[in-house]
Coordinates of C-alpha atoms and ligand atoms in Angstrom, one line a residue:
M291 CA 0.0 -133.8 75.2
S292 CA 3.7 -133.9 76.3
E293 CA 4.3 -136.5 79.8
Y294 CA 6.9 -134.0 81.2
V295 CA 5.7 -130.6 82.5
L296 CA 8.6 -129.0 81.8
E297 CA 12.0 -129.7 80.1
M298 CA 15.2 -127.4 79.8
K299 CA 17.0 -128.7 77.0
D300 CA 21.0 -127.5 76.3
I301 CA 20.5 -124.8 78.3
V302 CA 23.2 -122.0 78.6
K303 CA 25.0 -119.0 80.5
R304 CA 28.1 -117.6 80.6
F305 CA 29.2 -115.2 82.9
P306 CA 32.3 -113.2 82.7
G307 CA 35.3 -115.5 83.3
V308 CA 33.3 -118.8 84.4
V309 CA 30.4 -120.5 82.2
A310 CA 28.2 -121.0 85.2
V311 CA 25.8 -123.6 83.1
K312 CA 27.2 -125.2 80.1
N313 CA 24.6 -128.5 79.0
G314 CA 21.9 -127.9 81.6
Q315 CA 19.3 -130.6 80.6
L316 CA 15.7 -131.0 83.1
N317 CA 13.0 -132.7 82.9
L318 CA 10.4 -133.3 85.5
R319 CA 6.9 -135.2 85.4
P320 CA 3.8 -133.3 87.8
G321 CA 3.6 -134.8 90.9
E322 CA 7.3 -135.6 90.8
V323 CA 10.1 -135.0 93.0
H324 CA 13.4 -134.3 91.1
C325 CA 15.8 -133.6 92.9
L326 CA 19.3 -131.9 91.4
V327 CA 22.9 -131.9 93.2
G328 CA 26.1 -131.1 92.2
E329 CA 29.2 -129.9 93.9
N330 CA 29.5 -126.5 95.0
G331 CA 29.1 -124.2 92.1
A332 CA 28.1 -126.4 89.5
G333 CA 25.4 -124.8 88.1
K334 CA 21.9 -125.8 89.9
S335 CA 21.1 -122.5 90.9
T336 CA 21.8 -120.6 88.3
L337 CA 19.8 -123.3 86.2
M338 CA 17.1 -122.6 88.1
K339 CA 17.4 -118.5 88.6
I340 CA 17.7 -118.7 84.8
L341 CA 13.8 -121.2 84.7
S342 CA 12.4 -119.1 87.2
G343 CA 13.3 -115.6 85.1
A344 CA 15.9 -114.0 87.3
Q345 CA 18.7 -114.2 84.8
P346 CA 18.6 -115.3 81.1
A347 CA 19.8 -118.0 79.8
D348 CA 22.3 -117.5 76.8
S349 CA 20.8 -120.4 74.6
G350 CA 19.0 -123.5 75.0
E351 CA 15.5 -124.0 75.1
I352 CA 12.6 -124.7 77.8
L353 CA 9.1 -126.1 77.3
L354 CA 6.4 -126.0 79.3
S355 CA 3.2 -129.0 79.3
G356 CA 5.5 -129.7 75.5
E357 CA 5.3 -125.9 74.0
S358 CA 7.9 -123.9 74.0
I359 CA 8.4 -120.7 75.8
S360 CA 10.5 -117.8 77.0
I361 CA 10.1 -116.3 80.6
H362 CA 11.0 -112.9 80.6
N363 CA 11.1 -112.2 84.9
P364 CA 10.5 -113.9 87.5
H365 CA 6.5 -111.2 87.7
H366 CA 6.3 -113.9 84.8
A367 CA 7.6 -117.3 85.9
Q368 CA 5.2 -116.9 88.4
Q369 CA 2.1 -116.4 86.4
L370 CA 3.2 -119.3 83.7
G371 CA 3.1 -121.4 86.8
I372 CA 6.6 -121.6 87.8
S373 CA 7.6 -120.5 91.8
M374 CA 10.8 -120.6 93.6
I375 CA 11.3 -120.9 96.9
Y376 CA 15.1 -118.9 97.6
Q377 CA 16.1 -120.0 100.8
E378 CA 16.7 -116.2 101.3
F379 CA 12.8 -115.9 101.5
N380 CA 11.3 -113.2 99.7
L381 CA 8.8 -112.0 102.7
S382 CA 8.1 -108.5 103.9
P383 CA 8.9 -109.3 107.8
F384 CA 6.8 -106.7 109.3
L385 CA 3.5 -107.7 106.6
S386 CA 1.0 -110.1 108.2
V387 CA 1.0 -113.7 106.8
A388 CA -2.1 -113.3 104.6
E389 CA -0.5 -110.0 103.2
N390 CA 3.0 -111.7 102.4
I391 CA 1.0 -114.2 100.3
F392 CA -1.4 -111.9 98.1
L393 CA 1.0 -109.1 98.1
G394 CA 0.5 -107.0 94.8
R395 CA -2.7 -109.1 94.3
E396 CA -4.9 -108.1 97.5
P397 CA -8.8 -108.5 96.6
R398 CA -10.4 -105.0 96.9
L399 CA -13.6 -104.5 98.4
G400 CA -16.2 -104.1 95.0
K401 CA -14.0 -101.7 92.8
T402 CA -13.0 -99.6 95.4
P403 CA -9.3 -99.0 96.1
F404 CA -9.7 -100.4 99.9
I405 CA -8.7 -104.1 100.8
N406 CA -11.0 -106.9 101.4
W407 CA -9.4 -107.9 104.8
S408 CA -11.9 -110.8 105.0
K409 CA -12.2 -112.1 101.8
M410 CA -7.8 -112.0 102.1
Y411 CA -7.5 -113.9 105.7
Q412 CA -10.1 -116.3 104.6
D413 CA -8.1 -116.6 100.9
A414 CA -5.0 -117.3 103.0
R415 CA -6.4 -119.6 105.6
E416 CA -8.2 -121.5 102.6
I417 CA -5.1 -121.8 100.8
L418 CA -2.6 -123.2 103.9
G419 CA -6.0 -125.3 104.9
R420 CA -4.6 -127.0 101.0
I421 CA -1.5 -127.9 102.3
R422 CA -2.4 -128.4 106.7
V423 CA -0.8 -125.3 107.9
N424 CA -2.5 -124.2 110.9
L425 CA -1.3 -120.9 111.0
D426 CA -2.4 -117.5 112.2
V427 CA -2.6 -115.4 108.8
R428 CA -2.5 -112.0 111.1
K429 CA 0.7 -112.9 112.7
P430 CA 3.1 -110.9 110.9
V431 CA 5.9 -113.1 109.3
N432 CA 8.7 -111.7 111.2
E433 CA 7.0 -113.4 115.0
C434 CA 6.8 -116.8 112.6
S435 CA 10.4 -119.5 112.9
V436 CA 11.6 -119.7 109.5
A437 CA 10.3 -123.0 109.2
Q438 CA 7.1 -121.0 109.2
Q439 CA 8.1 -119.0 106.6
Q440 CA 9.0 -121.8 103.8
M441 CA 5.1 -123.0 103.9
I442 CA 4.2 -119.1 103.7
E443 CA 6.5 -119.5 100.8
I444 CA 4.1 -122.2 99.6
G445 CA 0.6 -121.0 100.3
K446 CA 2.4 -118.0 98.3
A447 CA 3.1 -120.6 95.2
L448 CA 0.2 -122.5 95.7
S449 CA -1.6 -118.8 95.9
F450 CA -0.4 -118.6 92.1
N451 CA -1.8 -122.1 91.2
S452 CA 2.0 -123.2 90.6
K453 CA 2.5 -126.5 88.4
I454 CA 6.2 -126.3 89.0
I455 CA 7.7 -125.4 92.9
V456 CA 11.4 -125.0 93.0
M457 CA 13.4 -125.7 96.2
D458 CA 16.5 -123.8 96.7
E459 CA 18.3 -126.2 99.9
P460 CA 15.3 -125.8 101.9
S461 CA 16.2 -128.2 104.3
A462 CA 19.5 -125.9 105.5
T463 CA 18.6 -124.1 108.3
L464 CA 15.2 -126.7 109.5
T465 CA 15.3 -127.7 112.4
D466 CA 14.6 -133.0 112.2
H467 CA 11.4 -131.8 113.4
E468 CA 10.3 -128.9 110.8
L469 CA 11.6 -131.0 108.1
D470 CA 9.6 -134.2 108.6
A471 CA 6.7 -131.2 108.4
L472 CA 8.1 -130.2 104.8
F473 CA 8.6 -133.3 103.7
A474 CA 4.9 -133.8 104.6
L475 CA 3.9 -131.6 102.8
I476 CA 5.6 -132.1 99.7
R477 CA 4.1 -135.3 100.0
E478 CA 0.7 -133.4 100.2
L479 CA 1.9 -131.4 96.6
K480 CA 2.8 -134.3 94.5
E481 CA -0.7 -135.6 95.3
Q482 CA -1.7 -132.6 93.5
G483 CA -0.2 -133.0 90.8
I484 CA 2.7 -130.2 91.2
G485 CA 6.1 -130.7 90.4
M486 CA 8.7 -129.9 92.7
I487 CA 12.9 -129.7 92.0
Y488 CA 14.4 -129.5 95.2
I489 CA 18.1 -128.8 95.4
S490 CA 20.0 -130.6 98.6
H491 CA 23.6 -130.8 99.6
R492 CA 22.4 -133.6 101.9
L493 CA 21.8 -136.7 100.2
E494 CA 20.4 -139.0 102.9
E495 CA 17.4 -136.5 101.6
I496 CA 17.8 -137.4 97.8
F497 CA 16.3 -141.4 98.9
T498 CA 13.2 -139.9 101.6
I499 CA 12.0 -137.9 99.3
G500 CA 12.8 -138.0 95.7
D501 CA 11.7 -139.9 92.4
R502 CA 14.3 -138.7 90.1
V503 CA 17.9 -137.4 90.5
T504 CA 19.9 -135.1 88.2
V505 CA 23.6 -135.2 88.9
M506 CA 25.0 -132.3 87.7
R507 CA 29.2 -131.5 87.5
D508 CA 31.1 -127.8 86.2
G509 CA 28.2 -126.8 84.9
E510 CA 27.5 -130.2 82.6
Y511 CA 24.9 -132.1 82.9
I512 CA 25.7 -135.9 83.8
A513 CA 22.9 -137.8 84.3
T514 CA 19.2 -138.5 85.6
K515 CA 18.7 -141.8 87.3
P516 CA 15.4 -143.1 89.0
V517 CA 16.3 -142.5 92.6
A518 CA 14.8 -146.3 93.4
E519 CA 18.3 -147.3 90.9
V520 CA 20.8 -145.5 92.8
T521 CA 22.8 -145.8 96.2
R522 CA 24.3 -143.1 97.6
E523 CA 27.9 -143.9 96.1
D524 CA 26.6 -143.6 92.6
I525 CA 25.1 -140.1 93.6
I526 CA 28.7 -139.4 95.1
K527 CA 30.7 -140.6 91.8
M528 CA 28.7 -138.8 89.4
M529 CA 29.1 -135.3 91.4
V530 CA 32.8 -135.5 92.1
G531 CA 33.7 -137.5 89.1
R532 CA 35.8 -139.8 91.6
E533 CA 35.1 -142.5 94.5
L534 CA 35.4 -141.3 97.6
T535 CA 36.7 -143.9 100.3
H536 CA 37.2 -141.2 103.7
E537 CA 34.1 -139.7 104.1
F538 CA 35.6 -139.2 107.4
P539 CA 39.5 -138.5 107.2
K540 CA 39.9 -138.3 111.3
E541 CA 43.5 -138.3 112.2
L542 CA 43.6 -138.5 116.3
F543 CA 46.8 -136.5 117.3
E544 CA 48.1 -136.7 121.4
R545 CA 45.8 -134.9 123.8
G546 CA 48.2 -132.3 124.7
E547 CA 47.6 -129.5 127.9
E548 CA 44.1 -127.7 128.0
R549 CA 44.1 -124.4 126.1
L550 CA 40.5 -122.9 126.5
R551 CA 38.0 -123.5 129.2
V552 CA 35.2 -121.6 130.4
E553 CA 33.9 -122.4 133.6
G554 CA 29.7 -121.3 135.2
L555 CA 29.0 -120.1 131.3
T556 CA 26.0 -118.4 132.5
R557 CA 23.8 -115.7 130.0
T558 CA 20.1 -115.7 131.3
G559 CA 17.8 -116.7 129.2
A560 CA 20.4 -118.8 126.4
F561 CA 22.3 -121.6 128.8
Q562 CA 23.3 -121.9 131.8
D563 CA 26.3 -123.1 134.0
V564 CA 28.0 -124.2 131.0
S565 CA 31.5 -125.8 131.9
F566 CA 34.6 -127.2 129.7
S567 CA 38.3 -127.5 128.5
L568 CA 39.8 -127.8 124.7
H569 CA 42.9 -129.4 124.9
R570 CA 46.1 -129.0 122.5
G571 CA 45.9 -131.5 119.9
E572 CA 42.1 -132.5 120.2
I573 CA 38.5 -131.1 117.7
V574 CA 35.7 -130.9 120.4
G575 CA 32.0 -131.0 118.8
L576 CA 29.1 -129.6 120.1
T577 CA 25.5 -131.1 119.9
G578 CA 22.7 -131.4 120.5
L579 CA 19.2 -130.6 119.4
V580 CA 18.3 -127.0 117.3
G581 CA 17.7 -124.2 120.3
A582 CA 19.4 -126.0 123.0
G583 CA 22.2 -122.8 123.2
R584 CA 24.5 -124.0 121.2
T585 CA 25.1 -121.1 119.3
E586 CA 24.3 -118.8 121.7
V587 CA 27.3 -119.9 124.2
A588 CA 29.6 -119.8 120.9
R589 CA 28.6 -116.0 120.4
A590 CA 29.6 -115.5 124.1
I591 CA 33.0 -117.3 124.4
F592 CA 34.0 -115.0 121.0
G593 CA 32.2 -111.8 123.0
A594 CA 29.1 -111.7 120.6
D595 CA 27.0 -111.7 123.4
R596 CA 27.3 -110.4 127.2
I597 CA 27.7 -113.0 129.5
D598 CA 26.3 -113.3 133.2
G599 CA 28.4 -115.4 134.8
G600 CA 30.9 -117.7 134.1
Q601 CA 34.9 -117.4 133.3
I602 CA 37.0 -117.8 130.9
V603 CA 40.3 -119.4 130.7
L604 CA 42.7 -119.1 128.2
D605 CA 46.6 -121.0 128.0
G606 CA 46.0 -120.8 131.9
K607 CA 45.0 -117.1 132.4
N608 CA 41.6 -115.7 133.0
I609 CA 40.2 -113.6 130.3
C610 CA 38.2 -110.6 129.7
V611 CA 36.0 -110.6 126.5
R612 CA 34.0 -107.9 125.7
S613 CA 33.7 -108.0 122.4
P614 CA 34.7 -109.8 118.7
Q615 CA 37.4 -107.6 119.1
D616 CA 38.8 -109.0 122.2
A617 CA 38.4 -112.3 120.6
I618 CA 40.3 -111.9 117.9
H619 CA 43.0 -110.5 119.7
H620 CA 43.2 -113.1 121.6
G621 CA 43.0 -116.0 119.3
I622 CA 39.9 -117.0 119.8
G623 CA 38.0 -117.1 116.0
L624 CA 34.1 -117.6 115.5
L625 CA 32.8 -119.7 111.7
T626 CA 29.4 -118.4 111.9
E627 CA 27.0 -120.1 110.9
D628 CA 25.1 -117.3 109.0
R629 CA 28.0 -116.6 106.4
K630 CA 25.5 -114.4 104.7
N631 CA 25.3 -111.6 107.4
Q632 CA 28.1 -112.3 109.3
G633 CA 30.3 -113.9 107.7
L634 CA 31.3 -112.1 105.0
I635 CA 31.4 -108.8 103.2
L636 CA 29.2 -109.5 99.9
G637 CA 30.6 -106.7 97.8
M638 CA 34.5 -107.1 98.4
T639 CA 36.1 -109.2 96.5
V640 CA 37.8 -113.4 97.4
R641 CA 41.4 -111.5 98.4
E642 CA 39.9 -108.6 100.8
N643 CA 37.0 -111.1 102.3
T644 CA 40.3 -114.0 103.0
T645 CA 42.7 -111.1 104.3
L646 CA 40.4 -109.0 105.6
A647 CA 40.2 -110.8 109.7
N648 CA 44.5 -110.2 109.6
L649 CA 45.1 -107.7 107.4
A650 CA 48.2 -106.5 109.9
S651 CA 50.2 -109.5 109.4
L652 CA 50.4 -108.4 105.9
V653 CA 51.8 -104.9 107.0
R654 CA 54.8 -104.0 106.1
G655 CA 56.4 -100.1 106.7
L656 CA 53.4 -98.4 105.2
F657 CA 51.8 -100.8 103.2
V658 CA 50.1 -104.5 102.7
N659 CA 52.1 -106.5 101.2
R660 CA 50.2 -106.9 98.2
K661 CA 52.0 -109.7 96.3
R662 CA 52.0 -112.2 99.9
E663 CA 48.2 -111.5 99.7
R664 CA 47.8 -112.5 96.3
L665 CA 49.9 -115.6 97.4
V666 CA 48.0 -116.1 100.8
T667 CA 44.7 -115.7 98.9
I668 CA 45.5 -118.1 96.2
S669 CA 46.6 -121.1 97.9
Y670 CA 43.9 -121.0 100.6
V671 CA 41.3 -120.8 96.7
R672 CA 43.2 -124.0 95.8
D673 CA 43.5 -125.5 99.2
L674 CA 39.3 -125.1 100.1
Q675 CA 38.8 -126.1 96.3
I676 CA 37.3 -122.3 96.4
K677 CA 35.9 -122.3 93.1
T678 CA 36.1 -118.2 91.3
P679 CA 37.6 -117.3 88.3
S680 CA 39.9 -115.4 89.9
I681 CA 40.7 -114.1 93.6
E682 CA 39.3 -110.3 92.5
Q683 CA 36.1 -112.0 92.1
T684 CA 33.1 -110.3 94.4
A685 CA 31.9 -112.8 96.9
Q686 CA 28.7 -112.5 96.1
N687 CA 28.7 -113.5 92.4
L688 CA 30.0 -117.2 94.2
S689 CA 27.7 -120.0 94.6
G690 CA 26.7 -119.9 98.2
G691 CA 28.8 -123.2 99.0
N692 CA 32.2 -121.6 98.0
Q693 CA 30.9 -118.1 100.2
Q694 CA 30.7 -120.7 102.7
K695 CA 34.2 -121.5 101.9
V696 CA 35.9 -117.9 101.8
V697 CA 34.7 -117.6 105.1
L698 CA 36.6 -120.8 106.5
A699 CA 39.3 -119.2 104.4
K700 CA 39.2 -115.5 106.4
W701 CA 39.1 -117.9 110.0
L702 CA 42.1 -120.0 108.7
F703 CA 44.3 -117.1 108.1
T704 CA 43.8 -115.2 111.7
E705 CA 46.5 -117.5 112.9
S706 CA 44.1 -118.6 116.1
K707 CA 44.2 -120.8 118.9
V708 CA 41.1 -121.4 119.2
L709 CA 38.5 -121.8 115.8
I710 CA 34.6 -122.4 116.7
F711 CA 33.2 -123.7 114.0
D712 CA 29.3 -123.1 114.2
E713 CA 28.2 -125.6 111.2
P714 CA 31.2 -125.5 109.2
T715 CA 29.6 -127.5 106.3
R716 CA 26.5 -126.5 106.0
G717 CA 25.6 -126.4 102.0
I718 CA 29.1 -127.6 101.2
D719 CA 29.2 -130.7 99.2
V720 CA 30.7 -134.1 99.9
G721 CA 33.5 -134.3 98.2
A722 CA 34.4 -130.1 99.7
K723 CA 33.6 -131.7 103.1
V724 CA 36.8 -133.8 103.1
E725 CA 38.8 -131.1 102.4
I726 CA 37.4 -128.8 105.2
Y727 CA 38.0 -131.8 107.1
R728 CA 41.6 -132.3 106.2
L729 CA 42.6 -128.6 107.3
M730 CA 41.0 -129.3 110.5
N731 CA 43.1 -131.8 111.0
D732 CA 45.9 -129.8 109.8
L733 CA 45.5 -127.4 112.1
V734 CA 44.8 -129.4 114.7
R735 CA 48.6 -130.4 114.0
K736 CA 49.4 -126.7 114.9
G737 CA 48.4 -126.7 118.5
V738 CA 44.6 -124.9 116.9
C739 CA 42.0 -126.5 119.1
I740 CA 38.2 -127.1 117.5
L741 CA 35.2 -126.3 118.7
M742 CA 32.6 -127.9 116.1
I743 CA 29.3 -127.2 116.7
S744 CA 26.9 -129.5 114.9
S745 CA 23.7 -131.1 113.8
E746 CA 25.0 -133.5 111.5
L747 CA 25.8 -137.1 113.7
P748 CA 27.8 -138.6 111.7
E749 CA 30.0 -135.9 111.2
V750 CA 30.2 -135.7 115.2
L751 CA 31.3 -138.9 115.4
G752 CA 33.6 -139.2 112.2
M753 CA 35.7 -136.4 113.7
C754 CA 35.4 -135.6 116.7
D755 CA 37.6 -136.9 120.3
R756 CA 35.1 -135.9 122.7
I757 CA 31.4 -135.0 121.9
L758 CA 29.4 -132.7 124.3
V759 CA 25.5 -132.9 124.4
M760 CA 23.8 -129.8 125.3
H761 CA 20.4 -129.6 126.6
E762 CA 17.8 -126.7 127.5
G763 CA 20.7 -125.0 127.9
H764 CA 23.1 -127.6 129.8
L765 CA 24.8 -129.6 129.0
G766 CA 23.8 -132.4 129.2
G767 CA 26.6 -135.0 129.1
E768 CA 30.0 -136.0 127.5
L769 CA 30.6 -138.6 125.2
S770 CA 34.6 -139.9 123.8
R771 CA 35.0 -140.5 120.7
D772 CA 35.1 -144.3 121.5
E773 CA 31.4 -144.3 123.5
A774 CA 30.1 -142.0 121.3
T775 CA 27.1 -143.8 118.8
Q776 CA 23.7 -142.2 117.2
E777 CA 22.0 -143.1 119.9
R778 CA 23.5 -142.5 122.9
I779 CA 23.9 -138.0 121.9
M780 CA 20.4 -138.4 121.1
Q781 CA 19.4 -139.7 123.9
L782 CA 21.4 -136.9 126.1
A783 CA 20.3 -134.2 123.6
T784 CA 16.4 -135.3 124.6
G785 CA 17.0 -135.1 128.7
E786 CA 17.8 -138.5 129.3
T787 CA 21.4 -138.4 131.9
L788 CA 23.7 -140.6 131.3
A789 CA 23.1 -142.6 135.0
A790 CA 19.8 -143.1 133.1
M791 CA 21.7 -144.5 130.1
A792 CA 24.3 -146.8 132.3
Ligands
ATP275 N1 25.8 -113.4 89.3 C1 27.6 -114.4 88.9 N2 28.5 -113.9 88.1 C2 29.5 -114.1 88.0 N3 29.4 -115.7 88.2 C3 28.5 -116.6 88.8 C4 27.0 -115.7 89.1 N4 26.1 -116.4 89.5 C5 26.6 -117.7 89.9 N5 28.4 -117.3 89.4 C6 29.1 -118.6 88.6 O1 28.0 -119.8 88.3 C7 29.1 -120.9 89.2 C8 27.8 -121.5 89.0 O2 26.8 -121.3 90.1 P1 25.5 -121.4 91.1 O3 25.4 -121.1 91.8 O4 24.9 -121.9 89.8 O5 26.7 -123.1 91.6 P2 25.4 -124.2 92.7 O6 25.4 -125.1 92.1 O7 23.9 -123.5 93.1 O8 26.5 -123.8 94.0 P3 26.1 -124.5 95.8 O9 25.8 -125.8 95.7 O10 27.5 -123.6 96.3 O11 25.1 -123.4 95.9 C9 30.0 -120.5 90.3 O12 31.3 -120.8 89.2 C10 29.4 -119.2 90.6 O13 30.6 -118.7 90.8
MG276 MG1 23.0 -122.6 95.2

């Protein structure tokens, strides 16, 4: 018997114009959490899609408990005990928790075609009980939180008696509290001997939950190490192939005149009486716990949601923003946190997505200046290190992190006065983050002001000149770069006042 539940050897996968995986290697022990890391486009998701039967490999070998097998499709993978939890879940929103777990395999009443509902509910409860998840199994999935949906996916994996569970960036959409629950669940699954492959760009998670870590770079296998034997710096060096000296290349600029001011901004049920200003030369952070109203404030300034009260003042003039078109017209851009749904048109190319929001600037006479359009796109692809075989690649074929970079390029090209970035580096690798921060510096130097919404406190502390902290729909306080610390931000985010802290 092999010591490994899974071995992947010399896996190769090509797409037109790219070798996504050149020599994929990975093995997994029962009860182990094996972290898989690498830059955007390194081939992590592709390797896992091969394991889960979603895509065939061009060559290579997969062994399950020492036995060589070929995986035909996702259904076959599931039967072999391999489950994949995708970031975009595969659940049916209007069906109940229990129906989702047993979809297509519902227990029947005797030999009849009728579903045995009570048995199905009971089995679903039993499965969720095994992972200590307390959830009404009759509830429709669209009433469950993202974290709960993830638990349901894991429950579903267990119902297939999975020996191997793959989680591709499971933490990207979770709050800290939910993340703790996920880690508790992962520990529970370890106890049950299930091996897990865990992909994340948040390297600190490796040290919390991982046993071993495998690094990929440009489709190549770099190394596998026990987590106890490596440091964060070691991992970064293996990922990017060089030392990364400044994770936060902050440049300080002179604070200029005020560009944007919001006064008493209110949207009933979402946030109340929010007032702040943004000046030339600064990056202002907007932070707080998930659900504190940060994204809602951004959407309101961008005209995506109606406001019930308050004023938006741009360059000293009251402006009326009724729609995102109005906002763009005034020079306000919003990079949304949900890139898949709001940021990109997946069926269009990198070039089309990049220039979409500001095509007018490329029009000469009746025609779009295609040559300039190509040059503009090429320069963003280079600056942001977007990994793509060409600017004519469709966005949907890019890796998750590279799609995010295209959204960023799109907003950079609009020549906005005010840019609101909502979680700009989520899903972006450590090396590319630095490039994005550098671009922010360039924008600020040119007079753009940036409002950065982020839950990543090191990034907020590293890059912002001032930090606004929201708590339950209010601005709980403001900290300057010099006075801000993780502790003070957390205190404000949880409702302590500045006076109480003094
Ligand atoms: N269906 C596809 N068609 C063409 N190219 C693809 C396809 N799927 C992936 N690729 C390419 O394969 C490479 C690896 O992509 P993959 O999604 O595996 O990266 P990743 O390591 O998961 O990155 P990220 O951290 O950004 O999610 C990328 O260059 C990507 O553009
Ligand atoms: Mg990926």
